Short mmCIF file of N, CA and C in Angstrom, two decimals:
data_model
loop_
_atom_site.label_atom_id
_atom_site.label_comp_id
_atom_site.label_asym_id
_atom_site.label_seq_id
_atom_site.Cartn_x
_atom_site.Cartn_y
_atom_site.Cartn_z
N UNK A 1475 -68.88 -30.74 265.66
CA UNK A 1475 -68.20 -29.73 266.44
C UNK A 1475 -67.04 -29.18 265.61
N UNK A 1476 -67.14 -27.78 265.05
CA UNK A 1476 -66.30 -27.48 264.28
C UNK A 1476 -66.16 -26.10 265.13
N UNK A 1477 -64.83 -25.63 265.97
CA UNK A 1477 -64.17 -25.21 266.39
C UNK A 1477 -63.07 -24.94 266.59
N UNK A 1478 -62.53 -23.46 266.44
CA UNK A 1478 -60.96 -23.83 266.51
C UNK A 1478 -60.36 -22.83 267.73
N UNK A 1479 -61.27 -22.21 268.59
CA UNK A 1479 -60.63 -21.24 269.55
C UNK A 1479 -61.56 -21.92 270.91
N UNK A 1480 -60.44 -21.98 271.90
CA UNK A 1480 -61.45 -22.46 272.92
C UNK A 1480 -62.30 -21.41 273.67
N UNK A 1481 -62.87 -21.43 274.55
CA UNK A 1481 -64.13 -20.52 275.29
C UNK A 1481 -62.92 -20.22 276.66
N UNK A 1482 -62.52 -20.86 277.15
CA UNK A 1482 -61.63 -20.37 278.12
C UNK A 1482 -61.07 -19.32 278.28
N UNK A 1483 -61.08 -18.27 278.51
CA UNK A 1483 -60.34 -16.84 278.34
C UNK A 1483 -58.50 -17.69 278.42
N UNK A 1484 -57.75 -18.47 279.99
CA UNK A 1484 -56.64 -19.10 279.75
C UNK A 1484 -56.19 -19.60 278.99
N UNK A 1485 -57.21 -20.29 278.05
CA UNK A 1485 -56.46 -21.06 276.62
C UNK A 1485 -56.31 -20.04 275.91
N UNK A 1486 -57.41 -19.50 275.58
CA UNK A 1486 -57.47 -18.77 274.69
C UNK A 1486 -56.31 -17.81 274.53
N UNK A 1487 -56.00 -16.97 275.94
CA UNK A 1487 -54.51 -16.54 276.00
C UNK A 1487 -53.43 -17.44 275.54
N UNK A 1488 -53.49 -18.69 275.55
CA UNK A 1488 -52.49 -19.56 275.22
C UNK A 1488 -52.28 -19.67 273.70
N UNK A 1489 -53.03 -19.73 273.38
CA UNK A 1489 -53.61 -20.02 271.74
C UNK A 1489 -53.18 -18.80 270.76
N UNK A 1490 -52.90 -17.52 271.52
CA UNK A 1490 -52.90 -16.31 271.07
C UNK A 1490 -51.39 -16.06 270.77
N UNK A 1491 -50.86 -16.71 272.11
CA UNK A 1491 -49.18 -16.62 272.12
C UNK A 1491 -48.87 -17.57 271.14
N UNK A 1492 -49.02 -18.80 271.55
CA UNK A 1492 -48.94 -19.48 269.70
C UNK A 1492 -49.05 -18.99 268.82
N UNK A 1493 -50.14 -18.87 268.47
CA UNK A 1493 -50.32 -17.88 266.96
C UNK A 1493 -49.33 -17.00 266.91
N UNK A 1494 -48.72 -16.08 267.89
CA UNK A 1494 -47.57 -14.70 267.53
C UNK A 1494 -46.49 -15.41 267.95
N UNK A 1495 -46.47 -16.75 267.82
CA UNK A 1495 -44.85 -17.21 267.51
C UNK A 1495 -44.12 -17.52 268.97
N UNK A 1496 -44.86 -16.98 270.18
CA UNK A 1496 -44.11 -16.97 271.45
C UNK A 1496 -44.74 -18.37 272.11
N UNK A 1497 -43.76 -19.39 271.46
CA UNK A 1497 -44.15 -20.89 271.98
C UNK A 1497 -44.09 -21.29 273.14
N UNK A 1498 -42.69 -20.68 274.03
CA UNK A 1498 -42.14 -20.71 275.20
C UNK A 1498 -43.52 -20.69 276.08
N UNK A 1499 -44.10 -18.92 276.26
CA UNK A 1499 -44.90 -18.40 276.62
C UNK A 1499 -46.49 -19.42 276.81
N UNK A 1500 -47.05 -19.81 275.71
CA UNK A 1500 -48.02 -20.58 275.03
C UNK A 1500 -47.53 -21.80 275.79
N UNK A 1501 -46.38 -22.38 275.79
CA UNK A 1501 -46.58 -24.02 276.38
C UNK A 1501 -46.77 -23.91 277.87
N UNK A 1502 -46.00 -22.90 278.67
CA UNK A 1502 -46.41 -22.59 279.42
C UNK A 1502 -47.69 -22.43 280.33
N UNK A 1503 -48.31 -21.73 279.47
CA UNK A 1503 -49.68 -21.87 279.89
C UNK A 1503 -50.67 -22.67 279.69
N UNK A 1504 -50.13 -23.85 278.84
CA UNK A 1504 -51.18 -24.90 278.45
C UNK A 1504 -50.77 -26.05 279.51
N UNK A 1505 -49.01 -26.02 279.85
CA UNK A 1505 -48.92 -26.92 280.85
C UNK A 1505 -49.41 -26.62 282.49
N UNK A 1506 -49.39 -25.25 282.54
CA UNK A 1506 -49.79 -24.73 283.85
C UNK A 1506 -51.28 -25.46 284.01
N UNK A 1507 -52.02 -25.01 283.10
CA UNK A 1507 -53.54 -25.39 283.08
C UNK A 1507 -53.88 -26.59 282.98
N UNK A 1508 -53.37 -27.56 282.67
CA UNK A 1508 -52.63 -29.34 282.52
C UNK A 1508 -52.81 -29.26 284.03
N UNK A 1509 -51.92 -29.02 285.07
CA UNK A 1509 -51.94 -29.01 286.46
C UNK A 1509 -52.73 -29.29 286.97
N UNK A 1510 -54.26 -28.48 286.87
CA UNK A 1510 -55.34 -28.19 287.34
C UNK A 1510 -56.74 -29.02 286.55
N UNK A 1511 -56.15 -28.86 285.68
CA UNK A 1511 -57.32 -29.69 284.75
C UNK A 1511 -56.56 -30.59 283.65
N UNK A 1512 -56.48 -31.77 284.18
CA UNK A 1512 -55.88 -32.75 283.01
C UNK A 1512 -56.79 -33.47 281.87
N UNK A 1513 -58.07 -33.08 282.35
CA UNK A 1513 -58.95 -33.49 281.24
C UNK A 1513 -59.36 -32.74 279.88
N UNK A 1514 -58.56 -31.64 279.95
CA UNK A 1514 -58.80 -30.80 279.13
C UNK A 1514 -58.64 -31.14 277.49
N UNK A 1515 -59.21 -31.07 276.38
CA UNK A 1515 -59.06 -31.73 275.48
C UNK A 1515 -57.90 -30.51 274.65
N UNK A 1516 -58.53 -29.23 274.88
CA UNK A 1516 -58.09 -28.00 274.39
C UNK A 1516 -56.71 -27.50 274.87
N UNK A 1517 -56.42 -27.66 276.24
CA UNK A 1517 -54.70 -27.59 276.74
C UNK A 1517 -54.21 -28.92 276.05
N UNK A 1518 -54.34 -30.11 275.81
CA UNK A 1518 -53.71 -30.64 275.13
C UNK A 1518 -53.42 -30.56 273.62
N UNK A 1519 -54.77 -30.05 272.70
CA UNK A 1519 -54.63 -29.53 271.57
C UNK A 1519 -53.56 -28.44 271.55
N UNK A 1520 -53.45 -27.70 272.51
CA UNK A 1520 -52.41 -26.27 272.59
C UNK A 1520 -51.47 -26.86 272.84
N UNK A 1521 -50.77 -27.85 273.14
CA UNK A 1521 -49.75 -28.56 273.71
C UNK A 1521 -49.22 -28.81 272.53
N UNK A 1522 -50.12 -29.84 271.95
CA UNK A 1522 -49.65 -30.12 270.79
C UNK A 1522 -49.42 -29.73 269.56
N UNK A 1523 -50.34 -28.12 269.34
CA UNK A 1523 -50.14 -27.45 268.59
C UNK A 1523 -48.63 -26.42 268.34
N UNK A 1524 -48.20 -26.01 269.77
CA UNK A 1524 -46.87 -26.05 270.03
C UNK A 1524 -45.97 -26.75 269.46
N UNK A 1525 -46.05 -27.59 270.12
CA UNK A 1525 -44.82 -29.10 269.66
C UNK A 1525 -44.65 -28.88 268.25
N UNK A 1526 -46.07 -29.11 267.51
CA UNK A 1526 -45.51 -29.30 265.65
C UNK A 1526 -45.07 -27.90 265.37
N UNK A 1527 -45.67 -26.33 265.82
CA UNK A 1527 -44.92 -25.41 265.52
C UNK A 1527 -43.18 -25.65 265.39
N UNK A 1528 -42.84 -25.86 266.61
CA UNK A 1528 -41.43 -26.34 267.14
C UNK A 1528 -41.16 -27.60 266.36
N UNK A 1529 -42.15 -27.96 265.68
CA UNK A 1529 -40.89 -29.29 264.67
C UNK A 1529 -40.39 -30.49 265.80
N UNK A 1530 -41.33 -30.72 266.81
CA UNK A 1530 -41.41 -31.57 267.74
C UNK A 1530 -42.13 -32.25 267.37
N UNK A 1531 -42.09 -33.00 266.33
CA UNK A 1531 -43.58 -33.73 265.59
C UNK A 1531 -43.88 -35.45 266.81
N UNK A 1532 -43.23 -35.57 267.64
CA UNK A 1532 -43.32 -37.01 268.05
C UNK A 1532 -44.06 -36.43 269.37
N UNK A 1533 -43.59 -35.26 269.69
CA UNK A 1533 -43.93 -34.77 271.07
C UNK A 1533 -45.51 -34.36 270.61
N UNK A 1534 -45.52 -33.38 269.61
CA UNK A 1534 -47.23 -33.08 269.16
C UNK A 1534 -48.00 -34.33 269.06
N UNK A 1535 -48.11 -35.77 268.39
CA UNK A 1535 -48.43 -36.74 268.07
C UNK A 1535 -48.83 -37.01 269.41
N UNK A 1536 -48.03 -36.92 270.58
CA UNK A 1536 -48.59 -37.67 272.01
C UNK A 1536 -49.45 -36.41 272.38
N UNK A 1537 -49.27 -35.33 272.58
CA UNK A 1537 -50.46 -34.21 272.48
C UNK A 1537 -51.33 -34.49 271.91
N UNK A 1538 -51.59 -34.47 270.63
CA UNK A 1538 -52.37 -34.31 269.83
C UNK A 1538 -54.12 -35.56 270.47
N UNK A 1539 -52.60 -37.12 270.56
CA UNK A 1539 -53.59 -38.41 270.79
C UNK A 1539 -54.69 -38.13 272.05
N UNK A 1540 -53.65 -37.54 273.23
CA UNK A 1540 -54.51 -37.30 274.55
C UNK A 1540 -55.71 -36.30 274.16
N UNK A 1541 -55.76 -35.05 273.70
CA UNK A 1541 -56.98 -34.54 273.05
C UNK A 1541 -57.67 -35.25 272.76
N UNK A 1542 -57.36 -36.43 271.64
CA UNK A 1542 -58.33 -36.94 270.95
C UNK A 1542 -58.75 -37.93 271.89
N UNK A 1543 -58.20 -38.61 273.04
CA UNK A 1543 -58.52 -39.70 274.01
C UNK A 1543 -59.65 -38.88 274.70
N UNK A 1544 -59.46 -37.80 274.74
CA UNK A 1544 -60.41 -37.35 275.75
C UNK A 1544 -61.73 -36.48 274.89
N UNK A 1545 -61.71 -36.11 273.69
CA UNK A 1545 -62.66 -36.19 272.91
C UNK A 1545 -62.68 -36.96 271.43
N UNK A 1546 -63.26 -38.14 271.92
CA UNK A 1546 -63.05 -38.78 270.29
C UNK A 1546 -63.88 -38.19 269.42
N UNK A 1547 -64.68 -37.94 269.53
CA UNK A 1547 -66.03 -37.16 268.44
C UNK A 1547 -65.58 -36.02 267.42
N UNK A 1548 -64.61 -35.32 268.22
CA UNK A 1548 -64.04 -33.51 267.46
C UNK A 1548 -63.24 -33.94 266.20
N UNK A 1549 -63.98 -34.11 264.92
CA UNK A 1549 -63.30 -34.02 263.54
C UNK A 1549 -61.93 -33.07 264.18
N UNK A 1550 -61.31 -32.24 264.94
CA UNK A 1550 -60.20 -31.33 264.53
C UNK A 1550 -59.31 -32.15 264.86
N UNK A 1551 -59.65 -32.81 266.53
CA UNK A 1551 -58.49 -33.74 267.18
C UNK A 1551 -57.89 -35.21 266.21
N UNK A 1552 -58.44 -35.08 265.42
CA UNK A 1552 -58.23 -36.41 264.02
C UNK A 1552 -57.90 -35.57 263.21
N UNK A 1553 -58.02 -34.27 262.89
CA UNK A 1553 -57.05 -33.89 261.63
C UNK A 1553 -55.84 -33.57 262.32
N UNK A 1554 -55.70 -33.21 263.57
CA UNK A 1554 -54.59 -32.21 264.27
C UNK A 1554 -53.67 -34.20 264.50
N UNK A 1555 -53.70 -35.22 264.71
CA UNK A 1555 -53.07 -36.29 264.90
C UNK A 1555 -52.50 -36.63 263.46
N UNK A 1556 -53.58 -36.19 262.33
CA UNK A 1556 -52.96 -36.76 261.20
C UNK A 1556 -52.14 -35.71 260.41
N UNK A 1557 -52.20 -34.41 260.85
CA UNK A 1557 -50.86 -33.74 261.02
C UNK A 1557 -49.71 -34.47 261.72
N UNK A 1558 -49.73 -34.50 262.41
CA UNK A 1558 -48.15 -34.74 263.56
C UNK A 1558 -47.70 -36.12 262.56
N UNK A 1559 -48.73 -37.15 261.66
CA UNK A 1559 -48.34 -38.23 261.30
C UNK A 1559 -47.58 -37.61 259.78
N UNK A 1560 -48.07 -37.07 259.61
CA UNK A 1560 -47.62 -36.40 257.88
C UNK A 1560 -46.53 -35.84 258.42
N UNK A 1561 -46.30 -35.59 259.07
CA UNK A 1561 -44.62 -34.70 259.08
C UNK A 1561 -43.91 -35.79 259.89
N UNK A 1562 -44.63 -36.63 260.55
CA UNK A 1562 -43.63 -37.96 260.95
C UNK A 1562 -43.68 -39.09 259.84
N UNK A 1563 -43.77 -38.68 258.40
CA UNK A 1563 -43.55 -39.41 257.51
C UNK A 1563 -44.75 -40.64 257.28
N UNK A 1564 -45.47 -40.60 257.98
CA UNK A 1564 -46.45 -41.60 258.14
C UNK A 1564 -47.60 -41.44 257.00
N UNK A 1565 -47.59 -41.06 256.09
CA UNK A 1565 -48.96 -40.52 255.11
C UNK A 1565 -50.03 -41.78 255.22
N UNK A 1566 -50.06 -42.79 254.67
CA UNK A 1566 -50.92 -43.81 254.60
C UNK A 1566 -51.89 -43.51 256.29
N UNK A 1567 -51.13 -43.98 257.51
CA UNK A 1567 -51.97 -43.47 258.46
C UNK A 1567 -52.17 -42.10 258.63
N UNK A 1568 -51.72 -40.85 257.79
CA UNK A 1568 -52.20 -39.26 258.11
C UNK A 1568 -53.61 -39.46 257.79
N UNK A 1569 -53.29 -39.95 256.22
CA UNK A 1569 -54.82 -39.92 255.26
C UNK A 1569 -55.76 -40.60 255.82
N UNK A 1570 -55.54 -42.16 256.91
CA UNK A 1570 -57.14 -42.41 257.91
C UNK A 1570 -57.15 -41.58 258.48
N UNK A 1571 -56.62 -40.63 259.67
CA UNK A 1571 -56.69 -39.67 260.03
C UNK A 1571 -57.92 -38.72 259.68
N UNK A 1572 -57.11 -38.24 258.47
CA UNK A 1572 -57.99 -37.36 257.61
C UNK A 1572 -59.54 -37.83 257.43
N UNK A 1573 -59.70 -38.89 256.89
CA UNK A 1573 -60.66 -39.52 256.64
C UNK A 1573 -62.06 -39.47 257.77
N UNK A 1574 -61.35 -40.35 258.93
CA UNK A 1574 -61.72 -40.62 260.20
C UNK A 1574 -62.57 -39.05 260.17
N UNK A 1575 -62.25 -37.57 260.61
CA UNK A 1575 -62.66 -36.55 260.69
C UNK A 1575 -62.98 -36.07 259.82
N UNK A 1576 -63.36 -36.63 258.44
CA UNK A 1576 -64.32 -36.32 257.40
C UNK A 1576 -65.75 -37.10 257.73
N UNK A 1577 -65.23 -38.25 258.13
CA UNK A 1577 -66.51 -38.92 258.02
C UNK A 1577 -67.43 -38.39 260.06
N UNK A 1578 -66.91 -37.97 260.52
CA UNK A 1578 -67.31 -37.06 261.68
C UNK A 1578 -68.09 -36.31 261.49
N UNK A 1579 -67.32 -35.01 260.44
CA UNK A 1579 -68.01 -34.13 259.85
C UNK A 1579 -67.38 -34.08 258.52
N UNK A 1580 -68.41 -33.84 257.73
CA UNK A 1580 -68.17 -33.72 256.41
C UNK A 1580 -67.73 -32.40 255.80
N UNK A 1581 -68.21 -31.82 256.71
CA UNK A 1581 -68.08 -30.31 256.25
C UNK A 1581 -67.04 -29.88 257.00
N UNK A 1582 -65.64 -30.34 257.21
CA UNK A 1582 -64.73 -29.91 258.17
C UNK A 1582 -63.86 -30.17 256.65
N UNK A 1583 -63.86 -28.50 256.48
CA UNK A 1583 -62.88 -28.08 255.76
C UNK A 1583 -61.16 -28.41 255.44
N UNK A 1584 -60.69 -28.16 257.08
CA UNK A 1584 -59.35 -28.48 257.15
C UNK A 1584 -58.91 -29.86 256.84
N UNK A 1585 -59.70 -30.43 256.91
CA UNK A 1585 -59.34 -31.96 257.10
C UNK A 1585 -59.52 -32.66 255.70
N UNK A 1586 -60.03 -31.69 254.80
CA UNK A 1586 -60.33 -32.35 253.21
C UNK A 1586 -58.89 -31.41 252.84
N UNK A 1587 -58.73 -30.36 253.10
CA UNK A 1587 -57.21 -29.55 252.53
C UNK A 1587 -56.13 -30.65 252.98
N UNK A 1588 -56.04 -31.11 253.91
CA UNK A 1588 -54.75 -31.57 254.63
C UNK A 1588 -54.74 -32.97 254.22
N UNK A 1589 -55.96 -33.74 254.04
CA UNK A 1589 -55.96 -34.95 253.29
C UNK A 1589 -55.23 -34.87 251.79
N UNK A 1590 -55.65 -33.43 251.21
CA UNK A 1590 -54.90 -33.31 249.83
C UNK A 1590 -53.43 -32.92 249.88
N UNK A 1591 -53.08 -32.47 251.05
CA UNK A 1591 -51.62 -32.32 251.00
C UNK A 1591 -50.95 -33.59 250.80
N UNK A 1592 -51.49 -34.83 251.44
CA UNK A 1592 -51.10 -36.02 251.85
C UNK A 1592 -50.85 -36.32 251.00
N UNK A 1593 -52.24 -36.21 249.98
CA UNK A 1593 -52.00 -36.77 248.56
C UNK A 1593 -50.85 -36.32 247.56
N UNK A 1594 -51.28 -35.40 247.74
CA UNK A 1594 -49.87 -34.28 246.48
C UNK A 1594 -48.07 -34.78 247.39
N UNK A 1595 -48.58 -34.76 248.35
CA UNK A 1595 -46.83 -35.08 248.96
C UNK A 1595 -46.20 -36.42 248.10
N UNK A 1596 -47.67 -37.76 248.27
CA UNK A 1596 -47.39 -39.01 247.72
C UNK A 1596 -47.62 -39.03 246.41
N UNK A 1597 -47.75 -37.98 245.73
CA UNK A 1597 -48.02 -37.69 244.17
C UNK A 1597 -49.17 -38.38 243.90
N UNK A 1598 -50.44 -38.19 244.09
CA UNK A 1598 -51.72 -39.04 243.77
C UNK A 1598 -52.32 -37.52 243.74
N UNK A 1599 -51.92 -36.72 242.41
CA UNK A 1599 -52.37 -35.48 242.46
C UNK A 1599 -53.89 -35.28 241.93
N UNK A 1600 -54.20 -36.53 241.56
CA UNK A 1600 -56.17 -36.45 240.61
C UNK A 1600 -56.90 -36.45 242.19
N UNK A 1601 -56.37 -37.11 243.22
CA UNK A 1601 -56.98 -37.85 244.12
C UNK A 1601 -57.05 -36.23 245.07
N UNK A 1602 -55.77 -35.45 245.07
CA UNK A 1602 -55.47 -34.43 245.80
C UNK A 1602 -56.43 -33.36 244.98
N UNK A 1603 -56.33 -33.21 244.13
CA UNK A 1603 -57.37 -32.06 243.48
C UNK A 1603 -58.99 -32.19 244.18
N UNK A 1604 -59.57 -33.51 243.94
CA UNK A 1604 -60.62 -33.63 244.79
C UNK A 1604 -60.61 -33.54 246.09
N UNK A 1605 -59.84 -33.49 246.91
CA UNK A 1605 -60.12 -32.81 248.39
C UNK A 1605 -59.79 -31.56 248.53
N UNK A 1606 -58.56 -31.05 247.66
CA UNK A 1606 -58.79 -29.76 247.44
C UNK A 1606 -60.21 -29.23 246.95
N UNK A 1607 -60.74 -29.87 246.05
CA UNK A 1607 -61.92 -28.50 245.86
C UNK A 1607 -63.05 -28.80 246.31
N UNK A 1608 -62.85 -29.74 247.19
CA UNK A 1608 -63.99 -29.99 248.41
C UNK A 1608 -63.86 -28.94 249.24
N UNK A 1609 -62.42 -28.88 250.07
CA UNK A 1609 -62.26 -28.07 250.49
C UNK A 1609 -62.77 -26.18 250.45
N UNK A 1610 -62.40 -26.67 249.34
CA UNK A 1610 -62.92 -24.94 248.57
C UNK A 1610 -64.70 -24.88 248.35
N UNK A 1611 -64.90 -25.76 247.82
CA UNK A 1611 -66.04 -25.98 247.86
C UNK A 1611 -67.12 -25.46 249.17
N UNK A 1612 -66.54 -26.05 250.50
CA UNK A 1612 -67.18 -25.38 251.75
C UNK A 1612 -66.41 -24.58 252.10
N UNK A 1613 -65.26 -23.84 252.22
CA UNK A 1613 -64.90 -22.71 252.52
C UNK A 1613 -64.10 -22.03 251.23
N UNK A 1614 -64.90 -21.32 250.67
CA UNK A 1614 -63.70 -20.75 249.94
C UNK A 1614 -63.26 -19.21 249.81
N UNK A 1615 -62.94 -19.12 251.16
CA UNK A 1615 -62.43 -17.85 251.95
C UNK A 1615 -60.92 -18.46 252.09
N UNK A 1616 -60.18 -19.41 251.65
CA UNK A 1616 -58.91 -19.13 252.38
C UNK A 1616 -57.84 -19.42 251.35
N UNK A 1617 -57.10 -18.34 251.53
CA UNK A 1617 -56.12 -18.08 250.57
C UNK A 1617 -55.34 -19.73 250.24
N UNK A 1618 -54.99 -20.27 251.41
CA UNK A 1618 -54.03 -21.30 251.20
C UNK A 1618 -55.03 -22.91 250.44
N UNK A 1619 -56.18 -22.69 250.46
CA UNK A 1619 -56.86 -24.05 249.74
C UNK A 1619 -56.06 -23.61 248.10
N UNK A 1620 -56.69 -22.08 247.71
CA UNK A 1620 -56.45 -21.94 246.55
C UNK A 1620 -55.12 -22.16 245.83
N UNK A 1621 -53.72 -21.91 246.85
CA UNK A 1621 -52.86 -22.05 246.80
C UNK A 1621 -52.06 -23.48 246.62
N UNK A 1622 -52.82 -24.28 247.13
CA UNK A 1622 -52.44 -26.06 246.87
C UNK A 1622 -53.39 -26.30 246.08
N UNK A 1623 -54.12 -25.91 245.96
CA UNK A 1623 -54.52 -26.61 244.54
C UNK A 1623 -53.81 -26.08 243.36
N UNK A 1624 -53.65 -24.85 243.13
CA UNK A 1624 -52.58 -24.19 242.36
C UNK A 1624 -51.53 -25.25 241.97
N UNK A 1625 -50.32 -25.30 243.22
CA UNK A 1625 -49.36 -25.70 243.11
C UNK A 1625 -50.04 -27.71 242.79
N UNK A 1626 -51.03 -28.44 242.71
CA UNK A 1626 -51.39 -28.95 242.52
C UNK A 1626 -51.47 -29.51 240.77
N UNK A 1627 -51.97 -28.63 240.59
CA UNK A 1627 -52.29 -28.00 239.10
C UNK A 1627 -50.84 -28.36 238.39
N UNK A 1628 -50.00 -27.46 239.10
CA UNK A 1628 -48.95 -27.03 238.30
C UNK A 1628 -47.64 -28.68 238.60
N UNK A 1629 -47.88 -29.03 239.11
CA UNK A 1629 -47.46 -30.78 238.75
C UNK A 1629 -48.19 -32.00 238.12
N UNK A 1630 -49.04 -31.18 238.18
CA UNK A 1630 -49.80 -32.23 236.58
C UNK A 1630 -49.84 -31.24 235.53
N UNK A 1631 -48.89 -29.77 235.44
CA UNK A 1631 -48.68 -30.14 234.35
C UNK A 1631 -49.71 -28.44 233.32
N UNK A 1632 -50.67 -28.16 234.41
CA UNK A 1632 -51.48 -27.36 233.76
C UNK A 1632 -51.08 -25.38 234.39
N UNK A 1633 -50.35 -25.31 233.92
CA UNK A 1633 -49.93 -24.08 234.56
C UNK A 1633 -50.91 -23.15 234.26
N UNK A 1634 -51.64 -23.04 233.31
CA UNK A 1634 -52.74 -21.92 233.03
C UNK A 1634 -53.94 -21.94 234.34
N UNK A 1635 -53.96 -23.68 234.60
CA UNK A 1635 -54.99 -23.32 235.67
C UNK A 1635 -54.40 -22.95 236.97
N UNK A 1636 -52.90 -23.73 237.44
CA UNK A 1636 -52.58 -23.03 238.66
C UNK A 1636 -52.34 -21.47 238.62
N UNK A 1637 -51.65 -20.70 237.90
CA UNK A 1637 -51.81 -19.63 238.00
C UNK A 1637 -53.23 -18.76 238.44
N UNK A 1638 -53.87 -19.25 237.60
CA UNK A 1638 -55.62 -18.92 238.21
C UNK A 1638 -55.65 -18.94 239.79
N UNK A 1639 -55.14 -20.68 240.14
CA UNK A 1639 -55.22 -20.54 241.42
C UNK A 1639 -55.19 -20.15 242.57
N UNK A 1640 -53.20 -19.89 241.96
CA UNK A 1640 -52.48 -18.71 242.95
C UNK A 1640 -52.81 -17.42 242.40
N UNK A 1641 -53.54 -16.67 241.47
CA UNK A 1641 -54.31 -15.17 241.41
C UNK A 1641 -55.62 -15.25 242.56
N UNK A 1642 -56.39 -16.62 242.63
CA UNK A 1642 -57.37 -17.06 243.47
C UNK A 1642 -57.17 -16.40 245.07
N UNK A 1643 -56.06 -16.96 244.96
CA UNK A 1643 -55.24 -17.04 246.28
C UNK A 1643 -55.31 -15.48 246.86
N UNK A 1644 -54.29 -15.18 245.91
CA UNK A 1644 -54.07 -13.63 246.21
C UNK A 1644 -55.13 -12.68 245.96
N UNK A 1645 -56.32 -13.25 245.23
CA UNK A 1645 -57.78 -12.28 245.51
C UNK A 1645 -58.13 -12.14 246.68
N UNK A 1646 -58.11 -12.94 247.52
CA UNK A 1646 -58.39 -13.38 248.97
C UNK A 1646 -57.83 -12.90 250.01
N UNK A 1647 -56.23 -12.81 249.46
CA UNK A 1647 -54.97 -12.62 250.72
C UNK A 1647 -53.88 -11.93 249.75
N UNK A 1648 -54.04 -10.22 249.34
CA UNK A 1648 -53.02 -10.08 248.80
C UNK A 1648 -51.46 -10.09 249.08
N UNK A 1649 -51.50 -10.48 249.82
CA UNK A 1649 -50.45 -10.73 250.89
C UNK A 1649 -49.66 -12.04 250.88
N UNK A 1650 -50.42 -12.87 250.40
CA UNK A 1650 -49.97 -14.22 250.50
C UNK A 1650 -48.72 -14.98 249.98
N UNK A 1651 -47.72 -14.64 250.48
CA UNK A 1651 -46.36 -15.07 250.21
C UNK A 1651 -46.12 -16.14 249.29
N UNK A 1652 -46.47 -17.41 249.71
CA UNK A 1652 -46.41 -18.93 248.45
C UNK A 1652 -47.07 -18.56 247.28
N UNK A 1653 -47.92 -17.68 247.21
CA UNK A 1653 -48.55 -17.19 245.77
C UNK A 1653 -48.09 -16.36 244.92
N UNK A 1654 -47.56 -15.28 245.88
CA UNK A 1654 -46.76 -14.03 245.57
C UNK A 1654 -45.56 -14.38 244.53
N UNK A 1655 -44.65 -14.85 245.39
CA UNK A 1655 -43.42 -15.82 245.08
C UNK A 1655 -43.82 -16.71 244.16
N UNK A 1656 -44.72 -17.82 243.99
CA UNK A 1656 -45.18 -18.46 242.59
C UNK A 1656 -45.45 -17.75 241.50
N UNK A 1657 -45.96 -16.52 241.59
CA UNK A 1657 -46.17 -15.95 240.64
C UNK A 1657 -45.51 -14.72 239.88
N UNK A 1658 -44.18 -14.67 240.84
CA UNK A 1658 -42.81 -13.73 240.70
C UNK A 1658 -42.14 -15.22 239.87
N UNK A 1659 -41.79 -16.13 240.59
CA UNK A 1659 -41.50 -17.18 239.77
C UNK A 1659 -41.78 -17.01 238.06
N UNK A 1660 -43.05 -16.96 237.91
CA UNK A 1660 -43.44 -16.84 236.28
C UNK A 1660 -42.95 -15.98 235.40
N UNK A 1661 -42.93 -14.84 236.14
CA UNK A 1661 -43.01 -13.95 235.46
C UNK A 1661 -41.52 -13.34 235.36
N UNK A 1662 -40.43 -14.22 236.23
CA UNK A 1662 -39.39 -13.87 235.93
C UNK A 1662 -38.20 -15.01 235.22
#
């Protein structure tokens, strides 16, 4: 099950206000719908997706778990927990996390990128390159894989290939700010 928008027209409104930054709005409607349906795996994913926006990483973590209590199977609800753990300092348990929803689905992209963040955070950057270009490997439509592996690159040391990376990046998303800026970096 690789999904990231729910079918609900209500979440989906919820999910939307998240995305444009209006958290207030968005928690709102994920707790309203909580009310009525507490089994929802997806108002709690929105719950918790909130929370880590907001840098509520302890509050997302209890979001995040109830999703996953109520669907253990969804590779996302195991990458979206081992988020809330990586920014609660926890890497060793982010990366089962990560793992856990690799071995779900293999082909769940996010969860091989975010495993490599883990890595590059704890400097095990050989280990992070390989989930990066796994990552890339099954999706390589998104500006930001290309972009950590880049900046990947460029702490071990090989700047010829991150640059590639972050040009990668910005083939994709000329727009892409962390690339943009890395590569204003160089050149100035």
């Amino acid at each position: 099950m690789n999904r990231s928008l729910p079918d609900d027209p209500i979440l989906l409104s919820g999910f939307q206000a998240w995305r444009s930054n209006r958290f207030k709005e968005a928690l709102g409607i994920f707790k309203a719908f909580l009310t009525t349906k507490p089994d929802s795996d997806d108002a709690w994913r929105g719950v918790g997706s909130v929370y880590w926006s907001m840098q509520r990483f302890e509050d997302s973590l209890l979001a995040f778990q109830a999703a996953l209590r109520l669907s253990p199977t969804d590779p996302m609800h195991w990458a979206d927990v081992g988020l809330a753990l990586r920014d609660l300092k926890l890497p060793e348990q982010s990366i089962n996390m990560f793992e856990v929803a690799i071995a779900l689905d293999e082909r769940y992209d996010p969860a091989w990128n975010e495993r490599g963040n883990v890595l590059f955070d704890i400097g095990k950057y050989h280990d992070a390159i390989q989930s990066y270009d796994r990552a890339i490997a099954l999706c390589s439509t998104r500006a930001v894989y290309f972009h950590n592996r880049g900046e990947c690159r460029l702490m071990m040391g090989d700047k010829p290939t991150a640059t590639a990376n972050f040009r990668a990046a910005l083939a994709l998303d000329p727009r892409y700010q962390p690339s943009l800026k890395r590569l204003q970096y160089f050149a100035g």
